CSV table of C-alpha atoms in Angstrom, one decimal:
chain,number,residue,atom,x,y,z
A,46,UNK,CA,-10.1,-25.0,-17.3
A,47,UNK,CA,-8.8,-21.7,-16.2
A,48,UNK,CA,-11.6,-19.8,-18.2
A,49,UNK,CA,-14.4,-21.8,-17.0
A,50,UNK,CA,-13.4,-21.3,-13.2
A,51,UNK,CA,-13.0,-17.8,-13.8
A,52,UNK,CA,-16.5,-17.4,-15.6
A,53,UNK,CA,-17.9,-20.0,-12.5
A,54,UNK,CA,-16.6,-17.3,-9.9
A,55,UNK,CA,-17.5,-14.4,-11.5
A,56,UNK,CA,-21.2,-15.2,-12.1
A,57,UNK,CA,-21.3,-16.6,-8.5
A,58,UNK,CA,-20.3,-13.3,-7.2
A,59,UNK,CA,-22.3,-11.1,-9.5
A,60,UNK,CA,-25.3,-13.1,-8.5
A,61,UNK,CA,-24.2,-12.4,-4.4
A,62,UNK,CA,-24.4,-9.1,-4.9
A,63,UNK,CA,-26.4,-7.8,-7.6
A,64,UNK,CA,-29.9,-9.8,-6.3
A,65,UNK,CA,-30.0,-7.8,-3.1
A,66,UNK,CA,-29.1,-4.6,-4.8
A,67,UNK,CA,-32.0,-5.0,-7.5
A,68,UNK,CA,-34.4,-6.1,-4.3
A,69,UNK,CA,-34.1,-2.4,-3.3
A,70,UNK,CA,-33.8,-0.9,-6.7
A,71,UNK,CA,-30.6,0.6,-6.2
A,72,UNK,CA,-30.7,0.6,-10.1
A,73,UNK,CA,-28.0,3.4,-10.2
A,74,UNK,CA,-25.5,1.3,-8.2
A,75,UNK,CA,-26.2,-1.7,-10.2
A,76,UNK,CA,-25.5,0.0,-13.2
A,77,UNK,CA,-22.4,1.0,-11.9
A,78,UNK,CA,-21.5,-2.1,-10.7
A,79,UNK,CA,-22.2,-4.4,-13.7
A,80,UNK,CA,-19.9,-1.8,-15.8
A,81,UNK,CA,-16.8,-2.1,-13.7
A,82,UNK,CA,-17.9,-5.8,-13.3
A,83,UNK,CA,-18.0,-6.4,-17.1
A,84,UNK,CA,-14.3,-4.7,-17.4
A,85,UNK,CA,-13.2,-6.9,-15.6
A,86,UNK,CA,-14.6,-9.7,-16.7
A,87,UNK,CA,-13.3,-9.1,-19.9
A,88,UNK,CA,-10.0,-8.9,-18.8
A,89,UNK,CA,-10.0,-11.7,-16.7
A,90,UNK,CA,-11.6,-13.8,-20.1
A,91,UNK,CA,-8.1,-12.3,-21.8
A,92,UNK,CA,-5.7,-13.1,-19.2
A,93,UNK,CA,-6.8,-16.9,-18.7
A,94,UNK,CA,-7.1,-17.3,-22.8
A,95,UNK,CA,-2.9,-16.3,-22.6
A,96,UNK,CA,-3.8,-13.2,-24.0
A,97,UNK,CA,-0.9,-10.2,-23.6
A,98,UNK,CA,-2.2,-7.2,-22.5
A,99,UNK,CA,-0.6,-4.1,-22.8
A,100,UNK,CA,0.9,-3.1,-18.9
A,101,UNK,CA,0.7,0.3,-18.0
A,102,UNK,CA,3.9,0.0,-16.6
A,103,UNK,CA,5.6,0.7,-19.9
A,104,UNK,CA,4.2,3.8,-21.0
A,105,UNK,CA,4.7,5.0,-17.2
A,106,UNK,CA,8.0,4.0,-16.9
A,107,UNK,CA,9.3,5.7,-20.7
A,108,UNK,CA,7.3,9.0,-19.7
A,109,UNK,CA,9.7,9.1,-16.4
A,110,UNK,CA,12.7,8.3,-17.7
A,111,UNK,CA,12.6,10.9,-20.3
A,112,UNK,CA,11.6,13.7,-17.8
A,113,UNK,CA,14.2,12.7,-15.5
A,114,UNK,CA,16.4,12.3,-18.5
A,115,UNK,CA,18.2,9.2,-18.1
B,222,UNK,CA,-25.9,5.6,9.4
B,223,UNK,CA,-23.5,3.9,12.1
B,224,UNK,CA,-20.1,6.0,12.2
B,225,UNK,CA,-17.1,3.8,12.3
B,226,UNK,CA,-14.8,4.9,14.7
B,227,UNK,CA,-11.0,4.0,15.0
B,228,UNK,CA,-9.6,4.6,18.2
B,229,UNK,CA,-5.7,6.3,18.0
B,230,UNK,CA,-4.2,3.2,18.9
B,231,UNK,CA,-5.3,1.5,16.0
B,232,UNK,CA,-4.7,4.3,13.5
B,233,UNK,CA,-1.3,4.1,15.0
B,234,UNK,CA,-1.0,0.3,14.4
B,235,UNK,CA,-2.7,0.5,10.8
B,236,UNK,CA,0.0,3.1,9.9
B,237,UNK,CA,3.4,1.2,11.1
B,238,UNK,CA,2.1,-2.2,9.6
B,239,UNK,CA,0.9,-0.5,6.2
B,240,UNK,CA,4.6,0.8,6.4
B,241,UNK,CA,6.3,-2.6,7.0
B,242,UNK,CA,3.6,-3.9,4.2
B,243,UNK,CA,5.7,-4.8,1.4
B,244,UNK,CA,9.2,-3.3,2.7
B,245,UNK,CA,9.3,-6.1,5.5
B,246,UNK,CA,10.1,-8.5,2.5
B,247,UNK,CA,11.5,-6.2,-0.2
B,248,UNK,CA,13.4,-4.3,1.8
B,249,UNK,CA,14.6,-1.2,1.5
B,250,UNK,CA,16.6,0.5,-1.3
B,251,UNK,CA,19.8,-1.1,-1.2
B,252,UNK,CA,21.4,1.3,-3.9
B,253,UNK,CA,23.6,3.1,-0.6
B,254,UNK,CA,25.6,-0.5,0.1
B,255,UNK,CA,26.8,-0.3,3.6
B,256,UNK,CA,25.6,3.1,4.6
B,257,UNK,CA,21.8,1.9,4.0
B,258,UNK,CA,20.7,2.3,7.0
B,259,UNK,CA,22.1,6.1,6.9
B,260,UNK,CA,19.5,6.6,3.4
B,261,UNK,CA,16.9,5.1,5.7
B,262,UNK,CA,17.0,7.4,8.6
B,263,UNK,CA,17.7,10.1,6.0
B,264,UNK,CA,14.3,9.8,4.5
B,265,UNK,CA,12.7,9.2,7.8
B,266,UNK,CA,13.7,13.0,8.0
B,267,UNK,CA,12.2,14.0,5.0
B,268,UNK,CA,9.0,11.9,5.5
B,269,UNK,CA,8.4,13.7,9.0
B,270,UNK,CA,7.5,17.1,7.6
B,271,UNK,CA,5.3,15.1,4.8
B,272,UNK,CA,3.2,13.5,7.4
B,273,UNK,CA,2.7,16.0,9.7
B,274,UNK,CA,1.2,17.8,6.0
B,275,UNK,CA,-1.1,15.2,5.4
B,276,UNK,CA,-2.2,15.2,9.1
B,277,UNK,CA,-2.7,19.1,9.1
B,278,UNK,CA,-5.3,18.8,5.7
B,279,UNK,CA,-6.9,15.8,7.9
B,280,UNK,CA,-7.0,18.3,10.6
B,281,UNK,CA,-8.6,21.5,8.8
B,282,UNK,CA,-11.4,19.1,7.9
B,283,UNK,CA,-12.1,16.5,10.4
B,284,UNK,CA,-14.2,13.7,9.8
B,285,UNK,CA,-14.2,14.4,6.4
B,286,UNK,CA,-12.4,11.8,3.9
B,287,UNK,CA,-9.7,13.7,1.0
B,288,UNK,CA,-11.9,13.0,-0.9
B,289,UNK,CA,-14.5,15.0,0.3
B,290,UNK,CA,-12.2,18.0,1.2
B,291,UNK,CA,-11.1,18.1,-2.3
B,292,UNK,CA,-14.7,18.4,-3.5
B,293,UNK,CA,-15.1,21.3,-1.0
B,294,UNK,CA,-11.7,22.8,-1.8
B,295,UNK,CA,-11.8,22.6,-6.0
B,296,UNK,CA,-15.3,22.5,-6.4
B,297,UNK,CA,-16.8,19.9,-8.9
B,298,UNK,CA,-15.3,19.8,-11.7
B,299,UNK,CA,-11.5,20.4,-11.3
B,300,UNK,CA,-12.0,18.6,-8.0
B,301,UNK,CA,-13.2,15.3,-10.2
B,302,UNK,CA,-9.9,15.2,-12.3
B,303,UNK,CA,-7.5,15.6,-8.6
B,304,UNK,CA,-9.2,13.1,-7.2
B,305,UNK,CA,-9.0,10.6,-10.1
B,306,UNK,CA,-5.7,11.0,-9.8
B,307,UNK,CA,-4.9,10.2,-6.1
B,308,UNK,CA,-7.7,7.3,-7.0
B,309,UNK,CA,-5.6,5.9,-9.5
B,310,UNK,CA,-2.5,6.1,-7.5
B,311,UNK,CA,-4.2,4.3,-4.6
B,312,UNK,CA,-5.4,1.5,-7.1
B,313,UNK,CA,-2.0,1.0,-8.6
B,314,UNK,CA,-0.2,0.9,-5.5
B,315,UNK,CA,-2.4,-1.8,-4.3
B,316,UNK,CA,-2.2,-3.9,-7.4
B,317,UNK,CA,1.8,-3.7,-7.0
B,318,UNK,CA,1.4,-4.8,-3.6
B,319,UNK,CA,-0.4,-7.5,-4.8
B,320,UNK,CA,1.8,-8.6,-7.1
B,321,UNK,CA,5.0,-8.4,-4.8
B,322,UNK,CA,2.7,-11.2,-3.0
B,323,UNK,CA,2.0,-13.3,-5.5
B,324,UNK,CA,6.0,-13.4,-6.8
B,325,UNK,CA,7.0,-13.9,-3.4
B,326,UNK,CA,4.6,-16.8,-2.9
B,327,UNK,CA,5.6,-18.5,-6.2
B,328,UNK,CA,9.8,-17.9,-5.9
B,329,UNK,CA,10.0,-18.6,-2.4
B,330,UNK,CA,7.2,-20.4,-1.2
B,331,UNK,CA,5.2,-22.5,-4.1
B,332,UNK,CA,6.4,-22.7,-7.9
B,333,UNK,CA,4.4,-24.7,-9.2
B,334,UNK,CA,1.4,-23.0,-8.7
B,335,UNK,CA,0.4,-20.2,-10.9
B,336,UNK,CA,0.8,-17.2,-9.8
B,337,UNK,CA,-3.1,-16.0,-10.2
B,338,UNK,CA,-3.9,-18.4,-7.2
B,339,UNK,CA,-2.0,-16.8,-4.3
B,340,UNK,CA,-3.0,-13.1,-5.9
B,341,UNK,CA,-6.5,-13.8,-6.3
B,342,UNK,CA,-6.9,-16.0,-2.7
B,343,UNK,CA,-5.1,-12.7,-0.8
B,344,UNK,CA,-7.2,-10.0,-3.5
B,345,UNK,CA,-10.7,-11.8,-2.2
B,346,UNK,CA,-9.4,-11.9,1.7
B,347,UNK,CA,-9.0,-8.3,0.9
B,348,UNK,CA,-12.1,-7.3,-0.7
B,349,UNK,CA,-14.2,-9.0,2.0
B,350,UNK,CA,-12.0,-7.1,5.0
B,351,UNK,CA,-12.7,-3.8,2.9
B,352,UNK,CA,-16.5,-4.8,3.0
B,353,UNK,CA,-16.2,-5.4,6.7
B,354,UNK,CA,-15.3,-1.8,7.1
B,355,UNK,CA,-11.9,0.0,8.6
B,356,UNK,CA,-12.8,-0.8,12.1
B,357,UNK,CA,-12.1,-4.4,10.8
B,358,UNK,CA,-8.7,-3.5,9.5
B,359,UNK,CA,-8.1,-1.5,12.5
B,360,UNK,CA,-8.5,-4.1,15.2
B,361,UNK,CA,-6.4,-6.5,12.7
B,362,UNK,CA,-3.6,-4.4,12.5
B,363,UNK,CA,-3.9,-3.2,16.7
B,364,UNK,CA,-3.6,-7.4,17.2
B,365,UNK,CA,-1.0,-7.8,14.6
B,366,UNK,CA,1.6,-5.3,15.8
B,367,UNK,CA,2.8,-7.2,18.5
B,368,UNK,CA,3.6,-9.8,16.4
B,369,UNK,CA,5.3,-8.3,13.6
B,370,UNK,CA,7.7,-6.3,16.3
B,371,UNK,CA,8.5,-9.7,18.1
B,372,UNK,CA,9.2,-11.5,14.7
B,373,UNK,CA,11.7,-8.6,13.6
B,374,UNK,CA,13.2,-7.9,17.0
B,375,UNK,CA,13.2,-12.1,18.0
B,376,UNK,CA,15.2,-12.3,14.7
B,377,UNK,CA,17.7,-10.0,15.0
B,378,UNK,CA,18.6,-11.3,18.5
B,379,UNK,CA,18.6,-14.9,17.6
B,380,UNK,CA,20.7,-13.6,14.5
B,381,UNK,CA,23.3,-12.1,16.7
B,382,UNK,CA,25.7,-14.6,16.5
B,383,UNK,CA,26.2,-14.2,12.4
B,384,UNK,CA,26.1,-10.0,12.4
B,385,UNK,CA,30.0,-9.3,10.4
B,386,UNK,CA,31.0,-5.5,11.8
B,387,UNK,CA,32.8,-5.4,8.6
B,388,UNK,CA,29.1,-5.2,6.5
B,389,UNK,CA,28.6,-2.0,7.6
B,390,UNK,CA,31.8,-0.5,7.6
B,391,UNK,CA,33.7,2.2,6.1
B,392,UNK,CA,31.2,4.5,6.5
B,393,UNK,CA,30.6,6.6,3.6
B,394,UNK,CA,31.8,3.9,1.5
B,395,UNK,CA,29.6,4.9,-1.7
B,396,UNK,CA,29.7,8.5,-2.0
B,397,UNK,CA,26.6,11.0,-0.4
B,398,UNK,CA,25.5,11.3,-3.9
B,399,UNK,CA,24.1,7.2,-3.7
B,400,UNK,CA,23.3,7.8,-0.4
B,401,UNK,CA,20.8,10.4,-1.1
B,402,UNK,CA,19.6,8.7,-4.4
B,403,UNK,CA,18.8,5.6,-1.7
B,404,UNK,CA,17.0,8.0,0.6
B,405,UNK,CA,14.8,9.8,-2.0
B,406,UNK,CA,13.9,6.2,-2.8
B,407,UNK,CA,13.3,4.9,0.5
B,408,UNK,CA,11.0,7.8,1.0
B,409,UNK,CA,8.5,7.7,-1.9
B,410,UNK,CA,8.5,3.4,-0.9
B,411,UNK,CA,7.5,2.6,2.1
B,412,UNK,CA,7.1,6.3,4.2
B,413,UNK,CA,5.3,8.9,2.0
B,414,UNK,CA,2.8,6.0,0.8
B,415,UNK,CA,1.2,7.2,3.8
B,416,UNK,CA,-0.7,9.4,1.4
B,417,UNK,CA,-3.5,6.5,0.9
B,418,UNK,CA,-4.2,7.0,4.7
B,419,UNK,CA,-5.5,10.7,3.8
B,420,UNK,CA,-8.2,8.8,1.5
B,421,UNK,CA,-9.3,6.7,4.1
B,422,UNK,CA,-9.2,8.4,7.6
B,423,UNK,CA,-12.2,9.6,8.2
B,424,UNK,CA,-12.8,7.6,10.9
B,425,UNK,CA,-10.3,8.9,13.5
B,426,UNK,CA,-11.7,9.5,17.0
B,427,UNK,CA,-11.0,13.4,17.3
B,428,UNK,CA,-9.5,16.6,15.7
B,429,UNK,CA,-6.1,15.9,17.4
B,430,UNK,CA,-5.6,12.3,16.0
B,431,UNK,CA,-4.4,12.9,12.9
B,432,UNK,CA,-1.6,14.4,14.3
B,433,UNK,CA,-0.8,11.9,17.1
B,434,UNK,CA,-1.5,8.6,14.3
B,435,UNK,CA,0.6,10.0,11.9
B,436,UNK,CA,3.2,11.2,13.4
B,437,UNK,CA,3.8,8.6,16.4
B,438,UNK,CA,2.8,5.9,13.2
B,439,UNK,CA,5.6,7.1,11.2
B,440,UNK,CA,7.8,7.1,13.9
B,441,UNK,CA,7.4,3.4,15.4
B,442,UNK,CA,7.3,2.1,11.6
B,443,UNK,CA,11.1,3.6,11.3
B,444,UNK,CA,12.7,2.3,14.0
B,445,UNK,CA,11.2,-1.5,13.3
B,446,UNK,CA,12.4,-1.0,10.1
B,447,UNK,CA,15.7,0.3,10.7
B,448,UNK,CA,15.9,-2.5,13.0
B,449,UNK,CA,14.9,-4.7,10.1
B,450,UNK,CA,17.7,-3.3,7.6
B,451,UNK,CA,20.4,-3.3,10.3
B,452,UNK,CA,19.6,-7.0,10.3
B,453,UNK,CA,19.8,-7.8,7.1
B,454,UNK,CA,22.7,-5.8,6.2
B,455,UNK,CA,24.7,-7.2,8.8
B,456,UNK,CA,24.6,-10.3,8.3
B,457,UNK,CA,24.0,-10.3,4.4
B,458,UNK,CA,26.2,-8.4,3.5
B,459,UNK,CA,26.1,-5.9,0.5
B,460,UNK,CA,26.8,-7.7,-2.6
B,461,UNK,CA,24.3,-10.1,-1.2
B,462,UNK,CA,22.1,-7.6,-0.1
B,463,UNK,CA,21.5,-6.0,-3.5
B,464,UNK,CA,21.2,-9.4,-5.2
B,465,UNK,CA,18.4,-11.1,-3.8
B,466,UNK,CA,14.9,-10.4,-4.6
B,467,UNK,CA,13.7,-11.2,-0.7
B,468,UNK,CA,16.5,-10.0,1.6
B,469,UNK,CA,14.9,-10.4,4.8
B,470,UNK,CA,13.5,-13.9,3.6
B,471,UNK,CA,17.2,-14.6,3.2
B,472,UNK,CA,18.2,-13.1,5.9
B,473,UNK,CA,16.2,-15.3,8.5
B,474,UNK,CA,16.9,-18.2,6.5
B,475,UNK,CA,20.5,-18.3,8.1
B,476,UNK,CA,19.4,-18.8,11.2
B,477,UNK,CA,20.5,-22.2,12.6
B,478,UNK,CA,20.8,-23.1,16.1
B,479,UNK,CA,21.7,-26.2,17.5
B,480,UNK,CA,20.7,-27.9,14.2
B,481,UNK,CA,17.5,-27.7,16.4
B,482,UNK,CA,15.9,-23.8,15.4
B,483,UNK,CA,15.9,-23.6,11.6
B,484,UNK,CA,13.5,-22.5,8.6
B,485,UNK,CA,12.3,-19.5,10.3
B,486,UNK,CA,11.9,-18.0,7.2
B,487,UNK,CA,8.0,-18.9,7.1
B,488,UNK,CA,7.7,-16.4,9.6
B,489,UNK,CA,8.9,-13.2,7.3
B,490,UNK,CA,6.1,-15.4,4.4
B,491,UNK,CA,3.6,-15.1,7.3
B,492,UNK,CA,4.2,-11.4,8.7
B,493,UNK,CA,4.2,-10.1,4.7
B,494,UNK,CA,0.8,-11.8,4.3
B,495,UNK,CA,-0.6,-9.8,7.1
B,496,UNK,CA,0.8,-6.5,6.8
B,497,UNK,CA,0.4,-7.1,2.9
B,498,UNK,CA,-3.2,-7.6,3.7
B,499,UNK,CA,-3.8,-4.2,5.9
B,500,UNK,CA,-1.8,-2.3,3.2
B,501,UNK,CA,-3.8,-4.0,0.1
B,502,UNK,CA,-7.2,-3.4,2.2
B,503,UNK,CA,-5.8,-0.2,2.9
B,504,UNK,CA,-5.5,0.8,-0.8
B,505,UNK,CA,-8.6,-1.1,-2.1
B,506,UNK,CA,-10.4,0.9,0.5
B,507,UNK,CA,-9.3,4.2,-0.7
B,508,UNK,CA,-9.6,3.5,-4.5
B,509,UNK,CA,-13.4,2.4,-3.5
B,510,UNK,CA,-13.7,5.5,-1.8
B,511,UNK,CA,-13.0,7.7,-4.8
B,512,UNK,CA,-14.5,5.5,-7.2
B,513,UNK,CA,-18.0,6.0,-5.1
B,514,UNK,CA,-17.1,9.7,-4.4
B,515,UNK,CA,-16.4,10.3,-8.0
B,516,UNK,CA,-20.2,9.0,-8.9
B,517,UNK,CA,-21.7,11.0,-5.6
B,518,UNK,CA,-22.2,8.0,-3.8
B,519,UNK,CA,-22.3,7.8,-0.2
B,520,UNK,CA,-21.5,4.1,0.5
B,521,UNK,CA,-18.5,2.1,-0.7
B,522,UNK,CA,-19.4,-1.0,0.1
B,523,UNK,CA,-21.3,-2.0,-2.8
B,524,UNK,CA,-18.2,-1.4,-5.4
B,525,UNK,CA,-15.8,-3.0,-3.4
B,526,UNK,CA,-16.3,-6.3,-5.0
B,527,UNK,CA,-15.7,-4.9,-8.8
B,528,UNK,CA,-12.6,-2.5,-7.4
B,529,UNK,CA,-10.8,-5.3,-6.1
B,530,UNK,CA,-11.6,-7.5,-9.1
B,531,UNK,CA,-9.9,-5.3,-11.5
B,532,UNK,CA,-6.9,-4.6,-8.9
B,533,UNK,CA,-6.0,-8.5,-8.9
B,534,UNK,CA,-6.0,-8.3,-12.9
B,535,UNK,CA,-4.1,-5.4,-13.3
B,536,UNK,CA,-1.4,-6.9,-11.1
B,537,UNK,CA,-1.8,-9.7,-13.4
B,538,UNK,CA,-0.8,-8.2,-16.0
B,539,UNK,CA,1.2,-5.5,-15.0
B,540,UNK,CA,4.9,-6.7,-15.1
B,541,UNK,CA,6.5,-9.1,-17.1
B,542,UNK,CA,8.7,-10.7,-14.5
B,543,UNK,CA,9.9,-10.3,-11.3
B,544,UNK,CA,13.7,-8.5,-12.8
B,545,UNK,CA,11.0,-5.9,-14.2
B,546,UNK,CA,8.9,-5.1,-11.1
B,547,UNK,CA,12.2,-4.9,-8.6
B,548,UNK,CA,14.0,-2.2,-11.4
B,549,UNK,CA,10.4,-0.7,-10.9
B,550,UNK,CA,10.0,-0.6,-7.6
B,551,UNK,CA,13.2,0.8,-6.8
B,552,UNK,CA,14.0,3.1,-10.3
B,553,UNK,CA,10.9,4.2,-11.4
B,554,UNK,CA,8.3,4.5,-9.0
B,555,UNK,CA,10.0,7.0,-6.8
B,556,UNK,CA,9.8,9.3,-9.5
B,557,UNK,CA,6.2,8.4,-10.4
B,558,UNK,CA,4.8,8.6,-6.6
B,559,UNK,CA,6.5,11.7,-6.4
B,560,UNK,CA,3.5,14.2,-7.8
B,561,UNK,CA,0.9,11.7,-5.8
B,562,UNK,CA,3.2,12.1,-2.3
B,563,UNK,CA,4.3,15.6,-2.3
B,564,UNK,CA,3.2,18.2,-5.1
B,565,UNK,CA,-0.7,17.1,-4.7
B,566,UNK,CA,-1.0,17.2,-1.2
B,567,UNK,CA,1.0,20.4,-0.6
B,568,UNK,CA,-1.6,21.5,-3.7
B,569,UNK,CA,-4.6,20.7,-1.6
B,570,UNK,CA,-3.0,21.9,1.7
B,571,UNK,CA,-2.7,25.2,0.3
B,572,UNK,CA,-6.2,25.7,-1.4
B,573,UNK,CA,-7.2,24.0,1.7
B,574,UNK,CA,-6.2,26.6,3.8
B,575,UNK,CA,-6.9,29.5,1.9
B,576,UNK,CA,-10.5,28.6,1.6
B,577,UNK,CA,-10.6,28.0,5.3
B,578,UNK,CA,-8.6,31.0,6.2
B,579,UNK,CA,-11.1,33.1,3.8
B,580,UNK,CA,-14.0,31.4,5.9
B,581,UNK,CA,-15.4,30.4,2.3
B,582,UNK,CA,-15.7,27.3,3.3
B,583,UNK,CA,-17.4,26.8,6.9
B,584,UNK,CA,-14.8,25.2,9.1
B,585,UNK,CA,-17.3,22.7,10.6
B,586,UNK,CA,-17.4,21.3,14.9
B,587,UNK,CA,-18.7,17.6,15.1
B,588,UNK,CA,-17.1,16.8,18.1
């Protein structure tokens, strides 16, 4: 249920966007956009199939606290 | 192109409501106890000097985004890998923003419904303000202000009757060495976040702005806010205090008069959802910014959509709970924000000026 709303939103954005962007061949944007678009598609696909990803928080947080040695 | 234009009013608004953002409903460091209100005005007086550094690089260039000063300043190359960095930090900081949101919504408000709802409802709210443009966000916040000031002060006064004397006293109760570990953390969240600003000010009305915005910004954001902690720490209490997730949501919560004016508290839920909106639009807008300025793009509009797609999953994914994101927020991300708030900036301030000063960069009149 989850993954088929989040597919249902994304291609109903995409297709907001990208169809006035390819009317005035802004290819370069598009390009840029459907990159960063798929990213995050993919990770949105993860999250709502229960998948764990691995935070950024962690690696951030044990970098810190051994610089500032605690 | 059409030049958005904020007036200094409403740089001054966006600034004390992007302050209030997420600290209206977290609070403030709590680590000094009783003296917390000390910490607070304590890094009040460290953030001043910080501001009035991010004004002065916003000065040396105006009109001109950090972005684009840093491309001047560090040329191309080393120029990219500064500004990926503030990018990222603008990014992240939005993403925990959104997250405090969507906790707050599903402890306090609704918990039985997922937590992706209330992030992603806010995260596309936010995306289509960014789209709309800062003048948007400005005229949001300049409405706004006026209401956030009456909830906290209306509060407060209507609170009266439950402030305990005792809560704040002895003074000194936990040592200056607490009190200044409070302080450094009250600084780096909410004050020197300020730093995002930089990213997206291109827009104020003349070269003395940045000055006035910041500095007057900074200074109405702290007294609200010290109001708010007084408040809370009064009648709370500290043990309370430094065991609730949502102090000021507890805080109003007490408030009972008559048996006839009760459950305030949705007014602290509805004052975070709009200053958490200008301070996510806020961020989103910088880290489209950079994104666009890092491809040599001149618009942002068109990545806003993608930039604020990946924002609401990273701050889905970002902390396991909500015990992990509160020993973040006040433990580790003082220490993180610290390169992004003070050693970058003063970096760029300095290049800044020396390429100024050395006329090797064209110091340039648009006004």
């Amino acid at each position: 249920m989850g993954l088929f709303v989040v597919i249902l939103l994304y291609v109903m954005f995409i297709l907001m966007e990208t169809v006035p962007m390819m009317r005035q061949r802004r290819l370069k944007e598009v390009l840029l956009y459907s990159l960063l678009v798929a990213v995050s598609l993919l990770i949105s696909i993860l999250l709502s199939l229960g998948i764990e990803l691995p935070s950024p928080a962690h690696p951030i947080k044990r970098t810190i606290l051994a610089i500032i040695g605690q | 192109m059409y030049k958005e234009v904020v007036s200094d009013k409403q740089g001054m608004a966006l600034m004390c409501v992007f302050i209030w953002g997420s600290s209206i409903l977290l609070g403030v460091d709590s680590r000094a106890g009783k003296d917390v209100w000390i910490s607070l005005i304590l890094a009040a007086l460290m953030a001043f000097p910080m501001v009035l550094i991010y004004a002065r690089i916003l000065t040396l260039f105006p009109g001109k985004d950090l972005f684009e000063i840093i491309r001047k300043v560090f040329g191309k190359f080393f120029g990219k890998a500064i500004m990926l960095l503030f990018l990222w930090y603008a990014f992240h900081l939005g993403a925990l923003v959104l997250r405090n949101f969507g906790e707050f919504i599903t402890t306090a408000g609704l918990p039985e419904t997922p937590r992706t709802v209330p992030t992603a409802v806010l995260g596309l709210l936010c995306i289509w303000g960014v789209k709309e443009g800062m003048e948007v966000l400005g005229r949001w916040a300049n409405l706004f202000i006026f209401a956030l000031i009456g909830v906290v002060i209306g509060t407060a006064i209507l609170l009266v009757g439950e402030f305990e004397l005792d809560n704040l006293r002895p003074l000194f109760g936990k040592g200056a060495e607490q009190i200044l570990a409070g302080s450094f953390s009250v600084f780096a969240f909410p004050f020197a976040e300020t730093v995002v600003f930089l990213m997206v000010f291109d827009v104020l009305k003349s070269k003395k702005s940045a000055y006035r915005v910041f500095g007057m910004g900074l200074l109405i954001g702290v007294a609200i806010l010290l109001v708010a902690a007084l408040r809370n720490a009064l009648v709370l209490g500290e043990d309370l205090l430094g065991s609730t997730y949502f102090p000021s949501y507890y805080t109003i919560a007490r408030i009972d008069i008559r048996d006839f004016l009760q459950r305030l508290e949705i007014l602290i839920a509805v004052s975070f959802i709009i200053a958490g909106f200008v301070k996510i639009s806020v961020c989103l807008l910088a880290a489209s910014k950079g994104i666009a300025s890092i491809f040599n793009f001149k618009d942002y509009r068109f990545i806003v959509l993608p930039v604020g797609l990946l924002m609401i999953n990273l701050a889905e994914f970002i902390y396991g709970s909500i015990m992990e994101m509160q020993e973040w927020a006040f433990k580790v991300y003082p220490y993180y924000a610290f390169p992004f708030q003070v050693i970058l900036p003063l970096l760029v301030l300095v290049a800044a000026e020396i390429k100024v000063r050395s006329g090797t960069v064209k110091k340039e009149e648009q006004f």
